[in-house]
Coordinates of C-alpha atoms in Angstrom, one line a residue:
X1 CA 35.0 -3.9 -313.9
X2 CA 35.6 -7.0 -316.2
X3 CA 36.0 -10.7 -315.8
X4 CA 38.2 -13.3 -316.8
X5 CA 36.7 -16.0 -319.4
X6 CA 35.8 -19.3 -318.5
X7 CA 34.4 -18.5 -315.5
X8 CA 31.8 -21.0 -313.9
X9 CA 27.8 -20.0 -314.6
X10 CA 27.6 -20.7 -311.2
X11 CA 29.8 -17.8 -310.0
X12 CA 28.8 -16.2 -312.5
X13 CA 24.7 -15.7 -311.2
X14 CA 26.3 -15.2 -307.6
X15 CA 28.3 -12.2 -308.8
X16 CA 25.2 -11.0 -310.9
X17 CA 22.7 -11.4 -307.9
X18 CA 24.2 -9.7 -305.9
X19 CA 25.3 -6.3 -308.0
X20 CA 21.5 -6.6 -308.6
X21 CA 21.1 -6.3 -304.9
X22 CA 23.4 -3.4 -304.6
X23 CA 22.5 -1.5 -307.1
X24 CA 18.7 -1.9 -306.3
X25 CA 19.1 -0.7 -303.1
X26 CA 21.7 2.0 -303.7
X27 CA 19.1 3.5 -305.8
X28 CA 16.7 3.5 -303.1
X29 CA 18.2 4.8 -300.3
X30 CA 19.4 7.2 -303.5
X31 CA 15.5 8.2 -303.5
X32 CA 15.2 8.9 -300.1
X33 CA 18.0 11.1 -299.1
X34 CA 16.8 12.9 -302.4
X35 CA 13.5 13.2 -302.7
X36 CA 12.4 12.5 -299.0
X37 CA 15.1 14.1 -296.9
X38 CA 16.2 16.7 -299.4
X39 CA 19.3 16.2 -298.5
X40 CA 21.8 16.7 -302.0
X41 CA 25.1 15.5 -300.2
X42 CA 23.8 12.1 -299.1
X43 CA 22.4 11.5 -302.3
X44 CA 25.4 12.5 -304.2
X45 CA 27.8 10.0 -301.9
X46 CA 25.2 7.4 -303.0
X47 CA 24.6 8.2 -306.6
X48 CA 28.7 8.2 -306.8
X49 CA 29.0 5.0 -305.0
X50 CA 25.8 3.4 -307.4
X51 CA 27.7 4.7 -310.7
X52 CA 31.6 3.9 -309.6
X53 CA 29.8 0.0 -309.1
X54 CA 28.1 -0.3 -312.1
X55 CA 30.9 0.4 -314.2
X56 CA 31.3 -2.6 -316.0
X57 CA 32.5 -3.2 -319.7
X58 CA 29.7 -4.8 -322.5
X59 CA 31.7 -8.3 -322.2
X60 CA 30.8 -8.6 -318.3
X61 CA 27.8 -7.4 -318.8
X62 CA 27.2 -9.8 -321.4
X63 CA 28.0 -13.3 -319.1
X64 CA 26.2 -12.0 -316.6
X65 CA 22.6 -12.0 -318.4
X66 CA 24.2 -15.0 -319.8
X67 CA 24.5 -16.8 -316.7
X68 CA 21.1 -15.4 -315.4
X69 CA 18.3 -18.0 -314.5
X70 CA 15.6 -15.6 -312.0
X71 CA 13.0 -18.1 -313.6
X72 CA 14.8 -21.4 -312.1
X73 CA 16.1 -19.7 -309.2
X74 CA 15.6 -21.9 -306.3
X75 CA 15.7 -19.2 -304.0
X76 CA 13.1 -17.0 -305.6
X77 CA 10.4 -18.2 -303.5
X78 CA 11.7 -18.8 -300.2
X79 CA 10.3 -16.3 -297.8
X80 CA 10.7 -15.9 -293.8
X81 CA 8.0 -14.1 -291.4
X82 CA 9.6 -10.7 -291.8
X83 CA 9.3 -10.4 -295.5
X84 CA 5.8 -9.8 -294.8
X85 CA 5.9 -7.3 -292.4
X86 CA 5.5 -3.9 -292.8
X87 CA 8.2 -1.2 -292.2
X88 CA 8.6 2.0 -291.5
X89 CA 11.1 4.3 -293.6
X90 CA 13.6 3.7 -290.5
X91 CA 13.3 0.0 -291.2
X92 CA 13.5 0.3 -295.2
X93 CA 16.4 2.3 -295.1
X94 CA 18.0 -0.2 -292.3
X95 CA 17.2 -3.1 -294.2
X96 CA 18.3 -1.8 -297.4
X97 CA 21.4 -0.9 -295.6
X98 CA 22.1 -4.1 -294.2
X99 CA 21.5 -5.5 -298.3
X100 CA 24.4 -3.4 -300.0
X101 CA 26.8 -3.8 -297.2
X102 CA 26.1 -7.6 -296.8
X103 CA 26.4 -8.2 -300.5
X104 CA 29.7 -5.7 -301.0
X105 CA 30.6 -8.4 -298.1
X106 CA 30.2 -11.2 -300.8
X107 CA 31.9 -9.4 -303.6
X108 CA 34.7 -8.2 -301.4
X109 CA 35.4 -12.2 -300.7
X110 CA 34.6 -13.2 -304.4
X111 CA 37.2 -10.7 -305.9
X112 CA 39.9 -12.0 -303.6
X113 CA 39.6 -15.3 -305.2
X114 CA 42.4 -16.0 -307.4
X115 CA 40.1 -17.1 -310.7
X116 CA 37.9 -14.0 -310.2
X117 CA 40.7 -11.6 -310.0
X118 CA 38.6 -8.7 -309.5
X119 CA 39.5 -5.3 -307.2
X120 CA 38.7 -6.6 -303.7
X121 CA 39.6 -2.9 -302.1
X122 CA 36.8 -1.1 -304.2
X123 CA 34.3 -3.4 -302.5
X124 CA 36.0 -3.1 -299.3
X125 CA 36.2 0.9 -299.3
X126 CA 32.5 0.9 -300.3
X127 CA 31.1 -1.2 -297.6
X128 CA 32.7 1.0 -295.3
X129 CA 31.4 4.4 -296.3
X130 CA 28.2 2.8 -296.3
X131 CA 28.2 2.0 -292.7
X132 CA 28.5 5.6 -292.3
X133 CA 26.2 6.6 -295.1
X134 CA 23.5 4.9 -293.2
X135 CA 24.0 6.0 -289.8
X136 CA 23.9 9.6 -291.8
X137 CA 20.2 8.8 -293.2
X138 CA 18.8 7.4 -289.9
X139 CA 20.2 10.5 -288.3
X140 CA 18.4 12.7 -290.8
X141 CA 15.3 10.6 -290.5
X142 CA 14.8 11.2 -286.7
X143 CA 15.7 14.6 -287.1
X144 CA 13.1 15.7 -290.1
X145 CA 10.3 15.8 -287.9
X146 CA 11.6 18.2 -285.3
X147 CA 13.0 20.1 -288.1
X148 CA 9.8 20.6 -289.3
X149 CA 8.6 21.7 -286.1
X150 CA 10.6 24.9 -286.5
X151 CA 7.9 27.4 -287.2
X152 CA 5.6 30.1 -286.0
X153 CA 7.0 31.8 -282.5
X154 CA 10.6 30.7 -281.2
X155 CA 11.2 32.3 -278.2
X156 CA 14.3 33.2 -276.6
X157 CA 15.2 33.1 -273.0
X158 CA 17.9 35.0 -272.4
X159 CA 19.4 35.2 -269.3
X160 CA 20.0 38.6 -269.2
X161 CA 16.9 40.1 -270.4
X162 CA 15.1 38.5 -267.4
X163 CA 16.5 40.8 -264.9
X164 CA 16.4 38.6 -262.3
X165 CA 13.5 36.8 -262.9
X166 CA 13.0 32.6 -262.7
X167 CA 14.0 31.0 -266.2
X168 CA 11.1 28.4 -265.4
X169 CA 8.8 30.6 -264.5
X170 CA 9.4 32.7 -267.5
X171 CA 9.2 30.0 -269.9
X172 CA 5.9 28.4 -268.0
X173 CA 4.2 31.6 -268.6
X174 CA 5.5 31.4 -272.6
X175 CA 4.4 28.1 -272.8
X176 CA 1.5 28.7 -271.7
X177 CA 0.6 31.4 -274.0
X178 CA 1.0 28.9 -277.1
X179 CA 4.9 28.7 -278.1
X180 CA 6.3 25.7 -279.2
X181 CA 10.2 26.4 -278.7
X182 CA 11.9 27.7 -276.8
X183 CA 15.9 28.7 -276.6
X184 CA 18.0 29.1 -273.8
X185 CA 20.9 31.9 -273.8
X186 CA 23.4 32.5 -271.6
X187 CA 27.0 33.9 -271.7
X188 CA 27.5 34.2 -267.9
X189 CA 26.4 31.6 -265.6
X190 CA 28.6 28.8 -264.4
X191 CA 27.9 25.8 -266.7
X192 CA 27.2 24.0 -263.4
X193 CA 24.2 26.1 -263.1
X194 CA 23.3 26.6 -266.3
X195 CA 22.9 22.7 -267.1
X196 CA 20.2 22.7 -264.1
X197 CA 18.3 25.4 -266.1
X198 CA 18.6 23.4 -269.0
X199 CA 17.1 20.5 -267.6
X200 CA 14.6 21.9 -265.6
X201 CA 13.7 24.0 -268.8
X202 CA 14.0 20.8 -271.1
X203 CA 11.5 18.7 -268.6
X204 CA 9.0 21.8 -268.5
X205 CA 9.0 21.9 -272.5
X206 CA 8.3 18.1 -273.2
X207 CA 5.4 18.5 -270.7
X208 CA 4.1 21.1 -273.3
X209 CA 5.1 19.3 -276.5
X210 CA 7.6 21.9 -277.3
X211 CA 11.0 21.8 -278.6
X212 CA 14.1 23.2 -276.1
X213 CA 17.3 24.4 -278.0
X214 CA 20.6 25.3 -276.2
X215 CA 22.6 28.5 -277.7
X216 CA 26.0 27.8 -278.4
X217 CA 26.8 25.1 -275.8
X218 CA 26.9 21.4 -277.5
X219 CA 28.3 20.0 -273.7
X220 CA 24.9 21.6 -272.4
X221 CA 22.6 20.9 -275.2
X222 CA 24.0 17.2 -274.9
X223 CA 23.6 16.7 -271.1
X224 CA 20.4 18.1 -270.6
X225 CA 18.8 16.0 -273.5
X226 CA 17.5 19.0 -275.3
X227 CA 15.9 18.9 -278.5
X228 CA 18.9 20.3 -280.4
X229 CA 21.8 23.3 -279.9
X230 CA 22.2 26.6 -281.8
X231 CA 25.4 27.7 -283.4
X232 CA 26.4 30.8 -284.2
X233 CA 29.5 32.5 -286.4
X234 CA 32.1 31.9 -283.4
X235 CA 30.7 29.0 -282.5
X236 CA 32.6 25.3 -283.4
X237 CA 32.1 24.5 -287.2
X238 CA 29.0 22.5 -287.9
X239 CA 30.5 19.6 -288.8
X240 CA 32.5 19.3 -285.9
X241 CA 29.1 19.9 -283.8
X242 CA 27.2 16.6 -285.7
X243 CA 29.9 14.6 -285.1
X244 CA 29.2 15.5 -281.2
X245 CA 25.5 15.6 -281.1
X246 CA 23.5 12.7 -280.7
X247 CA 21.9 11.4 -284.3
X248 CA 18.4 12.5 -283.1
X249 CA 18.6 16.1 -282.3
X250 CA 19.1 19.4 -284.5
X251 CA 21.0 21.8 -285.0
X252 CA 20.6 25.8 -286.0
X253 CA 23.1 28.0 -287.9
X254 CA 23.3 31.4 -287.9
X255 CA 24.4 32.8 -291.2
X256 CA 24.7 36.8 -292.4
X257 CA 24.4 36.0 -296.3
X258 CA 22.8 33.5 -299.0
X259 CA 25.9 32.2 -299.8
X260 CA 26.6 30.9 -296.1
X261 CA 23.1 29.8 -296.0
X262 CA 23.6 27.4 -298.8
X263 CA 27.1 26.1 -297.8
X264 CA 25.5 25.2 -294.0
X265 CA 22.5 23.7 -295.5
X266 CA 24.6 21.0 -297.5
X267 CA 26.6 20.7 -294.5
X268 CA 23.4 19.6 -292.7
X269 CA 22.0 22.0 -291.0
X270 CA 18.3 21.3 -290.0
X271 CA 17.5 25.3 -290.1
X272 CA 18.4 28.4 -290.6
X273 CA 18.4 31.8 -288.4
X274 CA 19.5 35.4 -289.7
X275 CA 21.4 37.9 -288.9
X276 CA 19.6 41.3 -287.2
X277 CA 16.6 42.0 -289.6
X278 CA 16.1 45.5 -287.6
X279 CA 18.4 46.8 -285.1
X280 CA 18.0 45.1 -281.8
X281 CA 18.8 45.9 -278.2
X282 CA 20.0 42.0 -277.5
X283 CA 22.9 42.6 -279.4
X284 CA 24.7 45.6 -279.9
X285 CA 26.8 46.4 -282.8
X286 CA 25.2 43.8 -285.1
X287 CA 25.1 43.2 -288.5
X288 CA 22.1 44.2 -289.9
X289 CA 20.5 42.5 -292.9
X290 CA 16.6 43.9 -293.2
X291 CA 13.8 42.5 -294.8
X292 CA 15.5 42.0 -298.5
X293 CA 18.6 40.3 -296.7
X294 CA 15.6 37.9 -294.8
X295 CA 14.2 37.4 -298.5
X296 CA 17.6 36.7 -300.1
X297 CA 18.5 33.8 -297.7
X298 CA 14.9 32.3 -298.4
X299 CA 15.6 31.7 -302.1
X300 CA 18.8 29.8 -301.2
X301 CA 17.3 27.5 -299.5
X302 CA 15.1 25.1 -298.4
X303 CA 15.0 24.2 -295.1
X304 CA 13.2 26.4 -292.4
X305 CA 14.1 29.9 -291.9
X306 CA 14.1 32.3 -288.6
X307 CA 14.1 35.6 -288.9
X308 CA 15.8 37.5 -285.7
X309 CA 16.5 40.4 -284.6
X310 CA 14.9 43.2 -283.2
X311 CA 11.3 41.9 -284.0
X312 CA 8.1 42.8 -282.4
X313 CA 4.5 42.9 -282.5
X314 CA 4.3 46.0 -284.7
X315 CA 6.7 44.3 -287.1
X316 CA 6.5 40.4 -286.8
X317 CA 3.9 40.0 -289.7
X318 CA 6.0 42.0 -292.3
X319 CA 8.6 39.3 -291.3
X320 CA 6.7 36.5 -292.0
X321 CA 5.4 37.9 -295.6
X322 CA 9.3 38.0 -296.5
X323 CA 9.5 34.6 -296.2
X324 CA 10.7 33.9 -292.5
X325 CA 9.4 30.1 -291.4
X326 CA 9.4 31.1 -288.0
X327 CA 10.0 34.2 -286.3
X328 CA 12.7 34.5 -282.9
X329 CA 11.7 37.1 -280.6
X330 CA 13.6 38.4 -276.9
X331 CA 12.5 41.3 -275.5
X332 CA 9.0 41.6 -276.8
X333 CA 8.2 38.8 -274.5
X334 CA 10.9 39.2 -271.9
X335 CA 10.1 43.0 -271.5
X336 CA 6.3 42.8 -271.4
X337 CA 4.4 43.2 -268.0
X338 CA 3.1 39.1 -269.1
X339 CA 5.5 37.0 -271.0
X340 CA 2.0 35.1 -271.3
X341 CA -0.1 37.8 -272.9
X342 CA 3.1 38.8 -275.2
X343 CA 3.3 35.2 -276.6
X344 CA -0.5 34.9 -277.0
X345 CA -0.9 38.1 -279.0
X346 CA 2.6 37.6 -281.2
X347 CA 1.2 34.2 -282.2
X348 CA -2.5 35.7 -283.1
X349 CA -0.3 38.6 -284.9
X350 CA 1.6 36.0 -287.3
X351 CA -1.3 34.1 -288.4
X352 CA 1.3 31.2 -287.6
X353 CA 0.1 29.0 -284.7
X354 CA 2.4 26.7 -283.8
X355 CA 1.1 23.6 -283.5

């Protein structure tokens, strides 16, 4: 950026203040989606945004510290009531928010003044992405903490393992031996009926603190306010799915190598699953990765990790030394005498109690 000579010291702190403003806060939110979040694609859209503004020549540079008077600036110590409150990190990354986009605001009306004769767009275009940058943050916010909830026992109700048996009653009797999520999988009911199991299944998990996850069906997930959805390999493309899940709830990929781990992590996935570890009666003619696939998909990332596939009580802790965050399990529970007593002693078998 440069500026035309002659300009006014009076612009001249205006234009200064607020690319202070921005770039203050830029690097901030920069912070959190980086060292908070973990979240590398957020905090590259910022850190390019922060460098493409501060792009200035020596001469602008130079009239702006010029023009600078922070020790005679009237404004400097007028406060209002909500300066002094405290905020959240949902409010700090809001009201930082609201700072850049206000203050591109001012620099996009500035530049389109004709003694200015600055690039009005580039403020323009950079307001807008970060409207979206921060609905992108809060979104990530509200969904860390279930995120991190993704660990120890996640058990799957599938419908066709139960052999008739009540989904609620199934899942009471898993909830009640000590797991913390639960999945619901179907591939044959009528959605009409399935969304009634979902929401009869997402009520009976919040009354045991748990987290509910839908396989595969974002319309279900969605309708019967559960916690988040799982995707798998066929499944829509996850960014298709964030754009059509509400900010506050998760989703899980299913990946077969490190290399697709990685690519849906930076595409925002809040955690991982495997492919088959061991072979697995669930799901015939699967690909299967064993323990040093589990251990390969670790190392590329860092969000959680379940492990699936054909585990049981003999094998669940050899699982969980290879790096698995949380450990998915069908027809140990599903095919045991009680779903209860199945859960209780998987859990005790981990070491991992969910909490």
């Amino acid at each position: 950026m440069t500026l035309p000579e002659g300009l006014p010291n009076q612009t001249l702190r205006i234009i200064d203040a607020n690319l202070n403003r921005i770039g203050e806060s830029l690097r901030l939110l920069e912070d959190i989606a980086r060292l908070m979040l973990n979240d590398a694609i957020l905090s590259r859209k910022l850190k390019t945004i922060r460098h493409d503004l501060e792009e200035v020549d020596f001469t602008f540079k130079t009239q702006l510290l010029q023009a600078r008077q922070a020790d005679s600036d009237v404004g400097a110590d007028i406060k209002v009531e909500q300066q002094f409150e405290k905020r959240d990190l949902r409010s700090t990354i809001i009201a930082n928010s609201r700072r850049i986009e206000q203050s591109l605001r001012v620099m996009e009306e500035l530049a389109k003044t004709p003694e200015i004769k600055m690039d009005s767009d580039k403020f323009e275009k950079a307001r807008f992405k970060l409207y979206t940058i921060e609905k992108e943050l809060i979104s990530r916010l509200l969904r860390k903490d279930k995120a991190g909830r993704i660990k120890g026992l996640y058990a799957i109700i599938d419908t066709d393992s139960l052999k008739g048996r009540s989904h609620l009653d199934t899942a009471k009797e898993i909830l009640e031996g000590g797991a913390k999520i639960i999945q619901l999988r179907d591939k044959t009911t009528p959605k009409k009926d399935l969304l009634s199991i979902a929401a009869g299944l997402k009520q009976l998990c919040s009354q045991y603190n748990a987290l509910f996850i839908v396989n595969d069906y974002i319309d279900i997930a969605i309708a019967s306010d559960a916690d988040g959805v799982h995707i798998g390999h066929d499944d829509i493309p996850l960014p298709a799915a964030r754009k059509l899940m509400p900010i506050d709830k998760i989703i899980g990929c299913s990946v077969y190598t490190p290399q697709e781990a990685t690519i849906v992590q930076e595409q925002g996935a809040d955690y991982i699953a495997t492919s088959a570890i061991y072979p697995t009666v669930s799901k015939a003619g699967v690909n299967v990765i064993g323990l040093e696939g589990l251990r390969r998909i670790k190392d590329a990332i860092t969000i959680p990790l379940v492990g699936l596939g054909g585990i049981n009580y003999d094998n669940i802790s050899e699982v969980i030394s290879y790096g698995a965050d949380s450990v998915a399990v069908i027809s140990a529970i599903l095919g045991a005498c009680s779903p209860k007593e199945a859960t209780e002693k998987l859990i005790k078998k981990t070491g991992l109690a969910n909490e």
